[in-house]
mmCIF file of C-alpha atoms and ligand atoms in Angstrom:
data_model
loop_
_atom_site.group_PDB
_atom_site.id
_atom_site.type_symbol
_atom_site.label_atom_id
_atom_site.label_comp_id
_atom_site.label_asym_id
_atom_site.label_seq_id
_atom_site.Cartn_x
_atom_site.Cartn_y
_atom_site.Cartn_z
ATOM 1 C CA MET A 829 -72.327 -50.805 63.190
ATOM 2 C CA LEU A 830 -71.279 -50.999 59.428
ATOM 3 C CA LYS A 831 -71.655 -54.023 57.262
ATOM 4 C CA ILE A 832 -70.913 -53.924 53.586
ATOM 5 C CA ASN A 833 -71.896 -56.941 51.571
ATOM 6 C CA ASN A 834 -70.715 -57.783 48.130
ATOM 7 C CA LEU A 835 -70.729 -54.116 47.142
ATOM 8 C CA HIS A 836 -70.292 -53.245 43.497
ATOM 9 C CA ALA A 837 -70.564 -49.743 42.396
ATOM 10 C CA SER A 838 -69.933 -47.741 39.268
ATOM 11 C CA VAL A 839 -69.369 -44.142 38.053
ATOM 12 C CA GLU A 840 -70.601 -42.966 34.755
ATOM 13 C CA GLY A 841 -71.114 -46.535 33.782
ATOM 14 C CA LYS A 842 -67.617 -47.457 34.601
ATOM 15 C CA SER A 843 -67.503 -50.284 37.169
ATOM 16 C CA ILE A 844 -65.098 -49.397 40.116
ATOM 17 C CA LEU A 845 -66.048 -51.408 43.139
ATOM 18 C CA LYS A 846 -66.186 -55.125 42.396
ATOM 19 C CA GLY A 847 -67.361 -56.927 45.502
ATOM 20 C CA ILE A 848 -66.428 -55.347 48.726
ATOM 21 C CA ASN A 849 -67.192 -57.120 52.047
ATOM 22 C CA LEU A 850 -66.386 -55.221 55.247
ATOM 23 C CA GLU A 851 -67.641 -55.182 58.773
ATOM 24 C CA VAL A 852 -66.857 -52.371 61.147
ATOM 25 C CA LYS A 853 -67.850 -52.843 64.712
ATOM 26 C CA PRO A 854 -68.209 -50.138 67.396
ATOM 27 C CA GLY A 855 -64.825 -49.248 69.067
ATOM 28 C CA GLU A 856 -62.819 -50.373 66.026
ATOM 29 C CA VAL A 857 -60.372 -48.587 63.812
ATOM 30 C CA HIS A 858 -59.855 -49.784 60.292
ATOM 31 C CA ALA A 859 -57.250 -48.591 57.881
ATOM 32 C CA ILE A 860 -57.786 -48.981 54.228
ATOM 33 C CA MET A 861 -54.663 -48.759 51.956
ATOM 34 C CA GLY A 862 -54.120 -49.562 48.329
ATOM 35 C CA PRO A 863 -52.641 -48.098 45.197
ATOM 36 C CA ASN A 864 -53.907 -44.932 43.462
ATOM 37 C CA GLY A 865 -57.136 -45.590 41.596
ATOM 38 C CA SER A 866 -57.928 -48.793 43.424
ATOM 39 C CA GLY A 867 -61.266 -47.428 44.697
ATOM 40 C CA LYS A 868 -60.665 -46.169 48.192
ATOM 41 C CA SER A 869 -62.266 -42.811 47.840
ATOM 42 C CA THR A 870 -65.052 -44.378 45.805
ATOM 43 C CA LEU A 871 -65.704 -46.725 48.612
ATOM 44 C CA ALA A 872 -65.888 -43.835 51.102
ATOM 45 C CA SER A 873 -68.168 -41.866 48.817
ATOM 46 C CA VAL A 874 -70.484 -44.727 48.252
ATOM 47 C CA VAL A 875 -70.783 -45.331 51.993
ATOM 48 C CA ALA A 876 -71.441 -41.620 52.658
ATOM 49 C CA GLY A 877 -73.952 -41.536 49.874
ATOM 50 C CA ARG A 878 -72.436 -39.001 47.398
ATOM 51 C CA GLU A 879 -74.328 -38.692 44.197
ATOM 52 C CA ASP A 880 -72.590 -39.707 40.906
ATOM 53 C CA TYR A 881 -71.989 -43.237 42.357
ATOM 54 C CA GLU A 882 -74.376 -46.016 41.522
ATOM 55 C CA VAL A 883 -74.552 -49.131 43.566
ATOM 56 C CA THR A 884 -75.155 -51.918 41.131
ATOM 57 C CA GLU A 885 -75.078 -54.888 43.556
ATOM 58 C CA GLY A 886 -74.829 -55.688 47.218
ATOM 59 C CA ASN A 887 -75.709 -53.505 50.115
ATOM 60 C CA ILE A 888 -74.626 -51.234 52.884
ATOM 61 C CA ILE A 889 -76.081 -51.839 56.283
ATOM 62 C CA PHE A 890 -75.503 -49.118 58.954
ATOM 63 C CA GLU A 891 -76.721 -49.886 62.497
ATOM 64 C CA GLY A 892 -78.963 -52.634 61.103
ATOM 65 C CA GLU A 893 -80.538 -50.521 58.356
ATOM 66 C CA ASP A 894 -80.021 -50.629 54.578
ATOM 67 C CA ILE A 895 -78.963 -47.142 53.789
ATOM 68 C CA GLU A 896 -78.637 -47.407 50.067
ATOM 69 C CA GLU A 897 -81.741 -45.306 49.412
ATOM 70 C CA LEU A 898 -80.839 -42.502 51.903
ATOM 71 C CA ALA A 899 -79.315 -39.301 50.803
ATOM 72 C CA ALA A 900 -75.979 -38.222 51.884
ATOM 73 C CA GLU A 901 -77.507 -35.652 54.346
ATOM 74 C CA GLU A 902 -79.656 -38.313 55.938
ATOM 75 C CA ARG A 903 -76.825 -40.600 56.362
ATOM 76 C CA ALA A 904 -74.801 -37.708 57.893
ATOM 77 C CA HIS A 905 -77.650 -37.153 60.419
ATOM 78 C CA LYS A 906 -77.577 -40.848 61.290
ATOM 79 C CA GLY A 907 -73.904 -40.366 62.321
ATOM 80 C CA VAL A 908 -71.891 -41.171 59.167
ATOM 81 C CA PHE A 909 -69.067 -38.585 58.717
ATOM 82 C CA LEU A 910 -66.834 -38.349 55.611
ATOM 83 C CA SER A 911 -63.861 -36.047 55.326
ATOM 84 C CA PHE A 912 -63.051 -34.774 51.939
ATOM 85 C CA GLN A 913 -59.892 -35.616 49.918
ATOM 86 C CA TYR A 914 -60.546 -32.330 48.092
ATOM 87 C CA PRO A 915 -62.553 -30.046 50.331
ATOM 88 C CA ILE A 916 -64.680 -27.164 48.963
ATOM 89 C CA GLU A 917 -64.299 -23.488 49.706
ATOM 90 C CA ILE A 918 -67.317 -21.416 50.969
ATOM 91 C CA PRO A 919 -66.424 -17.708 50.659
ATOM 92 C CA GLY A 920 -67.981 -15.579 53.397
ATOM 93 C CA VAL A 921 -68.948 -18.521 55.551
ATOM 94 C CA SER A 922 -66.613 -18.710 58.595
ATOM 95 C CA VAL A 923 -65.476 -22.070 60.055
ATOM 96 C CA THR A 924 -67.552 -21.232 63.199
ATOM 97 C CA ASN A 925 -70.809 -20.364 61.386
ATOM 98 C CA PHE A 926 -70.387 -23.485 59.154
ATOM 99 C CA MET A 927 -70.156 -25.593 62.232
ATOM 100 C CA LYS A 928 -73.155 -23.899 63.919
ATOM 101 C CA THR A 929 -75.260 -24.504 60.917
ATOM 102 C CA ALA A 930 -74.086 -28.134 60.458
ATOM 103 C CA ILE A 931 -74.773 -28.925 64.086
ATOM 104 C CA ASN A 932 -78.285 -27.320 64.089
ATOM 105 C CA GLU A 933 -79.269 -28.961 60.894
ATOM 106 C CA SER A 934 -78.409 -32.397 62.327
ATOM 107 C CA ARG A 935 -80.220 -31.558 65.522
ATOM 108 C CA LYS A 936 -83.213 -30.481 63.484
ATOM 109 C CA ALA A 937 -83.198 -33.688 61.584
ATOM 110 C CA ARG A 938 -83.361 -35.515 64.800
ATOM 111 C CA GLY A 939 -86.212 -33.494 66.114
ATOM 112 C CA LEU A 940 -84.197 -31.394 68.550
ATOM 113 C CA GLU A 941 -84.195 -27.773 69.208
ATOM 114 C CA GLU A 942 -81.307 -25.525 68.067
ATOM 115 C CA MET A 943 -78.342 -25.584 70.479
ATOM 116 C CA PRO A 944 -78.402 -22.658 72.705
ATOM 117 C CA ALA A 945 -75.563 -20.132 71.686
ATOM 118 C CA LYS A 946 -73.932 -20.470 75.216
ATOM 119 C CA ASP A 947 -73.586 -24.371 74.697
ATOM 120 C CA MET A 948 -72.328 -23.889 71.161
ATOM 121 C CA LEU A 949 -69.550 -21.574 72.226
ATOM 122 C CA LYS A 950 -68.582 -23.754 74.941
ATOM 123 C CA LEU A 951 -68.498 -26.825 72.645
ATOM 124 C CA ILE A 952 -66.420 -24.786 69.999
ATOM 125 C CA ARG A 953 -64.045 -23.760 72.688
ATOM 126 C CA GLU A 954 -63.649 -27.227 74.061
ATOM 127 C CA LYS A 955 -63.012 -28.936 70.647
ATOM 128 C CA SER A 956 -60.768 -26.244 69.270
ATOM 129 C CA GLU A 957 -58.603 -26.527 72.360
ATOM 130 C CA LEU A 958 -58.521 -30.267 71.986
ATOM 131 C CA LEU A 959 -57.207 -29.880 68.534
ATOM 132 C CA GLU A 960 -55.072 -26.817 69.199
ATOM 133 C CA ILE A 961 -56.929 -24.700 66.655
ATOM 134 C CA ASP A 962 -56.546 -21.010 67.354
ATOM 135 C CA ARG A 963 -59.308 -18.286 67.456
ATOM 136 C CA LYS A 964 -58.256 -16.489 64.328
ATOM 137 C CA PHE A 965 -58.620 -19.727 62.342
ATOM 138 C CA LEU A 966 -62.298 -20.048 63.543
ATOM 139 C CA SER A 967 -63.223 -16.776 61.983
ATOM 140 C CA ARG A 968 -61.846 -17.391 58.570
ATOM 141 C CA SER A 969 -63.941 -18.329 55.480
ATOM 142 C CA ILE A 970 -64.176 -21.977 55.209
ATOM 143 C CA ASN A 971 -61.334 -23.460 53.167
ATOM 144 C CA GLU A 972 -60.577 -20.167 51.343
ATOM 145 C CA GLY A 973 -56.843 -19.786 51.099
ATOM 146 C CA PHE A 974 -56.438 -22.641 53.577
ATOM 147 C CA SER A 975 -53.146 -24.506 53.341
ATOM 148 C CA GLY A 976 -53.357 -28.236 52.843
ATOM 149 C CA GLY A 977 -52.795 -28.836 56.559
ATOM 150 C CA GLU A 978 -55.372 -26.170 57.665
ATOM 151 C CA LYS A 979 -57.914 -27.937 55.554
ATOM 152 C CA LYS A 980 -57.344 -31.147 57.178
ATOM 153 C CA ARG A 981 -57.352 -29.720 60.481
ATOM 154 C CA ASN A 982 -60.689 -28.038 59.815
ATOM 155 C CA GLU A 983 -62.083 -31.442 58.835
ATOM 156 C CA ILE A 984 -61.079 -33.060 61.992
ATOM 157 C CA PHE A 985 -62.515 -30.055 63.846
ATOM 158 C CA GLN A 986 -65.808 -30.730 62.048
ATOM 159 C CA MET A 987 -65.601 -34.299 63.017
ATOM 160 C CA ALA A 988 -64.912 -33.330 66.759
ATOM 161 C CA MET A 989 -67.860 -30.994 66.679
ATOM 162 C CA LEU A 990 -70.355 -33.530 65.071
ATOM 163 C CA GLU A 991 -69.164 -36.493 67.071
ATOM 164 C CA PRO A 992 -70.250 -38.964 64.372
ATOM 165 C CA LYS A 993 -70.802 -42.734 65.069
ATOM 166 C CA LEU A 994 -68.784 -43.704 62.006
ATOM 167 C CA ALA A 995 -65.962 -41.389 60.766
ATOM 168 C CA ILE A 996 -64.336 -41.998 57.344
ATOM 169 C CA LEU A 997 -61.148 -40.027 56.895
ATOM 170 C CA ASP A 998 -59.856 -39.986 53.452
ATOM 171 C CA GLU A 999 -56.218 -39.289 53.254
ATOM 172 C CA THR A 1000 -56.227 -37.070 56.297
ATOM 173 C CA ASP A 1001 -52.405 -37.311 56.427
ATOM 174 C CA SER A 1002 -51.724 -35.853 53.013
ATOM 175 C CA GLY A 1003 -50.329 -32.406 53.355
ATOM 176 C CA LEU A 1004 -49.915 -32.414 57.110
ATOM 177 C CA ASP A 1005 -46.567 -31.397 58.645
ATOM 178 C CA ILE A 1006 -45.266 -33.632 61.421
ATOM 179 C CA ASP A 1007 -46.805 -31.596 64.282
ATOM 180 C CA ALA A 1008 -50.157 -31.263 62.497
ATOM 181 C CA LEU A 1009 -50.264 -34.982 61.894
ATOM 182 C CA ARG A 1010 -49.656 -35.659 65.624
ATOM 183 C CA ILE A 1011 -52.357 -33.153 66.513
ATOM 184 C CA VAL A 1012 -54.886 -34.543 64.163
ATOM 185 C CA ALA A 1013 -54.057 -38.111 65.074
ATOM 186 C CA ASN A 1014 -54.350 -37.240 68.815
ATOM 187 C CA GLY A 1015 -57.604 -35.522 68.171
ATOM 188 C CA VAL A 1016 -58.899 -38.659 66.485
ATOM 189 C CA ASN A 1017 -57.610 -40.780 69.282
ATOM 190 C CA LYS A 1018 -59.197 -38.652 71.991
ATOM 191 C CA LEU A 1019 -62.595 -38.832 70.198
ATOM 192 C CA LYS A 1020 -62.361 -42.571 69.939
ATOM 193 C CA SER A 1021 -64.873 -44.423 72.163
ATOM 194 C CA LYS A 1022 -66.349 -47.862 72.518
ATOM 195 C CA ASP A 1023 -69.420 -46.651 70.779
ATOM 196 C CA ASN A 1024 -67.888 -45.045 67.615
ATOM 197 C CA ALA A 1025 -65.688 -46.252 64.894
ATOM 198 C CA VAL A 1026 -63.100 -44.780 62.572
ATOM 199 C CA VAL A 1027 -62.146 -45.779 58.972
ATOM 200 C CA VAL A 1028 -58.866 -44.169 57.854
ATOM 201 C CA ILE A 1029 -57.856 -44.158 54.299
ATOM 202 C CA THR A 1030 -54.149 -43.567 53.966
ATOM 203 C CA HIS A 1031 -51.205 -44.155 51.769
ATOM 204 C CA TYR A 1032 -48.633 -44.116 54.582
ATOM 205 C CA GLN A 1033 -47.846 -46.320 57.461
ATOM 206 C CA ARG A 1034 -46.663 -43.233 59.405
ATOM 207 C CA LEU A 1035 -50.257 -42.089 60.242
ATOM 208 C CA LEU A 1036 -50.967 -45.538 61.662
ATOM 209 C CA ASP A 1037 -48.152 -45.017 64.226
ATOM 210 C CA TYR A 1038 -50.383 -42.468 65.661
ATOM 211 C CA ILE A 1039 -53.902 -43.797 64.906
ATOM 212 C CA VAL A 1040 -53.352 -47.545 65.605
ATOM 213 C CA PRO A 1041 -55.672 -49.594 63.528
ATOM 214 C CA ASP A 1042 -57.291 -52.881 64.674
ATOM 215 C CA PHE A 1043 -57.597 -53.891 61.062
ATOM 216 C CA VAL A 1044 -55.725 -53.039 57.925
ATOM 217 C CA HIS A 1045 -57.397 -53.769 54.561
ATOM 218 C CA VAL A 1046 -55.715 -53.559 51.156
ATOM 219 C CA LEU A 1047 -57.908 -52.525 48.288
ATOM 220 C CA HIS A 1048 -56.896 -53.332 44.690
ATOM 221 C CA ASN A 1049 -58.879 -53.021 41.523
ATOM 222 C CA GLY A 1050 -62.129 -52.498 43.436
ATOM 223 C CA LYS A 1051 -61.745 -55.379 45.820
ATOM 224 C CA ILE A 1052 -60.259 -55.962 49.294
ATOM 225 C CA VAL A 1053 -57.426 -58.507 48.386
ATOM 226 C CA LYS A 1054 -55.887 -58.600 51.879
ATOM 227 C CA SER A 1055 -56.721 -57.935 55.391
ATOM 228 C CA GLY A 1056 -54.684 -57.979 58.530
ATOM 229 C CA THR A 1057 -53.483 -56.210 61.608
ATOM 230 C CA LYS A 1058 -51.256 -53.241 61.844
ATOM 231 C CA GLU A 1059 -48.308 -55.326 60.734
ATOM 232 C CA LEU A 1060 -49.783 -55.594 57.284
ATOM 233 C CA ALA A 1061 -49.153 -51.755 56.979
ATOM 234 C CA HIS A 1062 -45.547 -52.249 57.927
ATOM 235 C CA GLU A 1063 -45.153 -55.055 55.458
ATOM 236 C CA LEU A 1064 -46.716 -52.817 52.717
ATOM 237 C CA GLU A 1065 -44.460 -50.021 53.587
ATOM 238 C CA ALA A 1066 -41.411 -52.348 53.247
ATOM 239 C CA LYS A 1067 -42.465 -54.132 50.266
ATOM 240 C CA GLY A 1068 -44.689 -52.070 48.121
ATOM 241 C CA TYR A 1069 -47.944 -53.254 46.379
ATOM 242 C CA ASP A 1070 -46.410 -55.396 43.769
ATOM 243 C CA TRP A 1071 -45.936 -57.959 46.274
ATOM 244 C CA ILE A 1072 -49.759 -58.091 46.929
ATOM 245 C CA LYS A 1073 -50.493 -57.952 43.235
ATOM 246 C CA GLU A 1074 -48.432 -60.993 42.645
ATOM 247 C CA GLU A 1075 -49.794 -62.793 45.575
ATOM 248 C CA VAL A 1076 -53.388 -62.398 44.413
ATOM 249 C CA GLY A 1077 -52.402 -62.831 40.790
ATOM 250 C CA ALA A 1078 -53.531 -59.379 39.669
HETATM 251 N N1 LIG B 1319 -66.449 -39.163 39.217
HETATM 252 C C1 LIG B 1319 -65.690 -39.955 38.487
HETATM 253 N N2 LIG B 1319 -65.648 -40.018 37.164
HETATM 254 C C2 LIG B 1319 -64.929 -40.876 36.497
HETATM 255 N N3 LIG B 1319 -64.042 -41.750 37.051
HETATM 256 C C3 LIG B 1319 -63.984 -41.741 38.363
HETATM 257 C C4 LIG B 1319 -64.802 -40.875 39.150
HETATM 258 N N4 LIG B 1319 -64.479 -41.144 40.506
HETATM 259 C C5 LIG B 1319 -63.594 -42.104 40.542
HETATM 260 N N5 LIG B 1319 -63.282 -42.447 39.227
HETATM 261 C C6 LIG B 1319 -62.368 -43.444 38.717
HETATM 262 O O1 LIG B 1319 -62.412 -44.607 39.634
HETATM 263 C C7 LIG B 1319 -61.168 -45.154 40.006
HETATM 264 C C8 LIG B 1319 -60.996 -45.337 41.565
HETATM 265 O O2 LIG B 1319 -60.838 -43.991 41.965
HETATM 266 P P1 LIG B 1319 -60.693 -43.589 43.547
HETATM 267 O O3 LIG B 1319 -60.761 -42.147 43.687
HETATM 268 O O4 LIG B 1319 -61.760 -44.295 44.219
HETATM 269 O O5 LIG B 1319 -59.360 -44.128 43.824
HETATM 270 P P2 LIG B 1319 -58.418 -44.058 45.161
HETATM 271 O O6 LIG B 1319 -58.079 -45.388 45.511
HETATM 272 O O7 LIG B 1319 -58.972 -43.184 46.172
HETATM 273 O O8 LIG B 1319 -57.065 -43.315 44.659
HETATM 274 P P3 LIG B 1319 -56.089 -42.373 45.323
HETATM 275 O O9 LIG B 1319 -55.170 -43.104 46.097
HETATM 276 O O10 LIG B 1319 -55.355 -41.758 44.082
HETATM 277 O O11 LIG B 1319 -56.760 -41.440 45.996
HETATM 278 C C9 LIG B 1319 -60.212 -44.277 39.282
HETATM 279 O O12 LIG B 1319 -59.864 -44.994 38.064
HETATM 280 C C10 LIG B 1319 -60.871 -43.074 38.948
HETATM 281 O O13 LIG B 1319 -60.486 -42.500 37.862
HETATM 282 MG MG1 LIG B 1320 -58.548 -41.333 46.887
#
């Protein structure tokens, strides 16, 4: 589904990613961990196609297609979803209306008609129940005055509605209380299928107790310096990152 080959990327002339190789297959869950500033969010942004990031070497293949030249929107329409570490506020646009627009935009890009209002309502009801999101929340302006946990929940709701092939969740656990963490993680688990894949970026092993990854990768200084199974996350929690830095001689 996703194949990243020797990816180098820079921001404002500063080299950040220095040769990333990563393959994500359908049905898999990958976790990316690593110290602050190691390039995790940059990697997510580059895959999603955010502007400001320049790919200087290597490529990103999504479903057999090199997506480097595609705009973020086009990638989203192909099924790439990225949650935001720092979500934006849109005053006057409710959570529901934002979702309706997003879904219909995506359908339009794929040559489909707008979703009938009845179906849309049904979908919203279904997904908000799945994620235990209440009615009042759906009519609020998107991210305006949202608590950290509400923002995160909103992101997962967007993901649930859009049903992406590849979901990249950047620090979805930060700011979630224990109950919200469980709800969000359960939501992600329920949305998992053999056809889609999830990449979770997290600092804490705790999230991975709920969303169990098939693979864990450690990013350090723009490179994946170690990959393993979920045991690697436990090891990191116990030993910190210095151990890895020593091991790779960084
Ligand atoms: N738009 C930007 N302008 C300048 N520097 C940037 C920009 N985006 C990222 N960087 C730099 O790139 C490096 C990697 O940042 P990135 O956000 O990818 O790290 P991260 O691994 O996600 O860290 P954290 O765990 O703190 O979220 C940092 O040194 C950061 O300052
Ligand atoms: Mg980050």
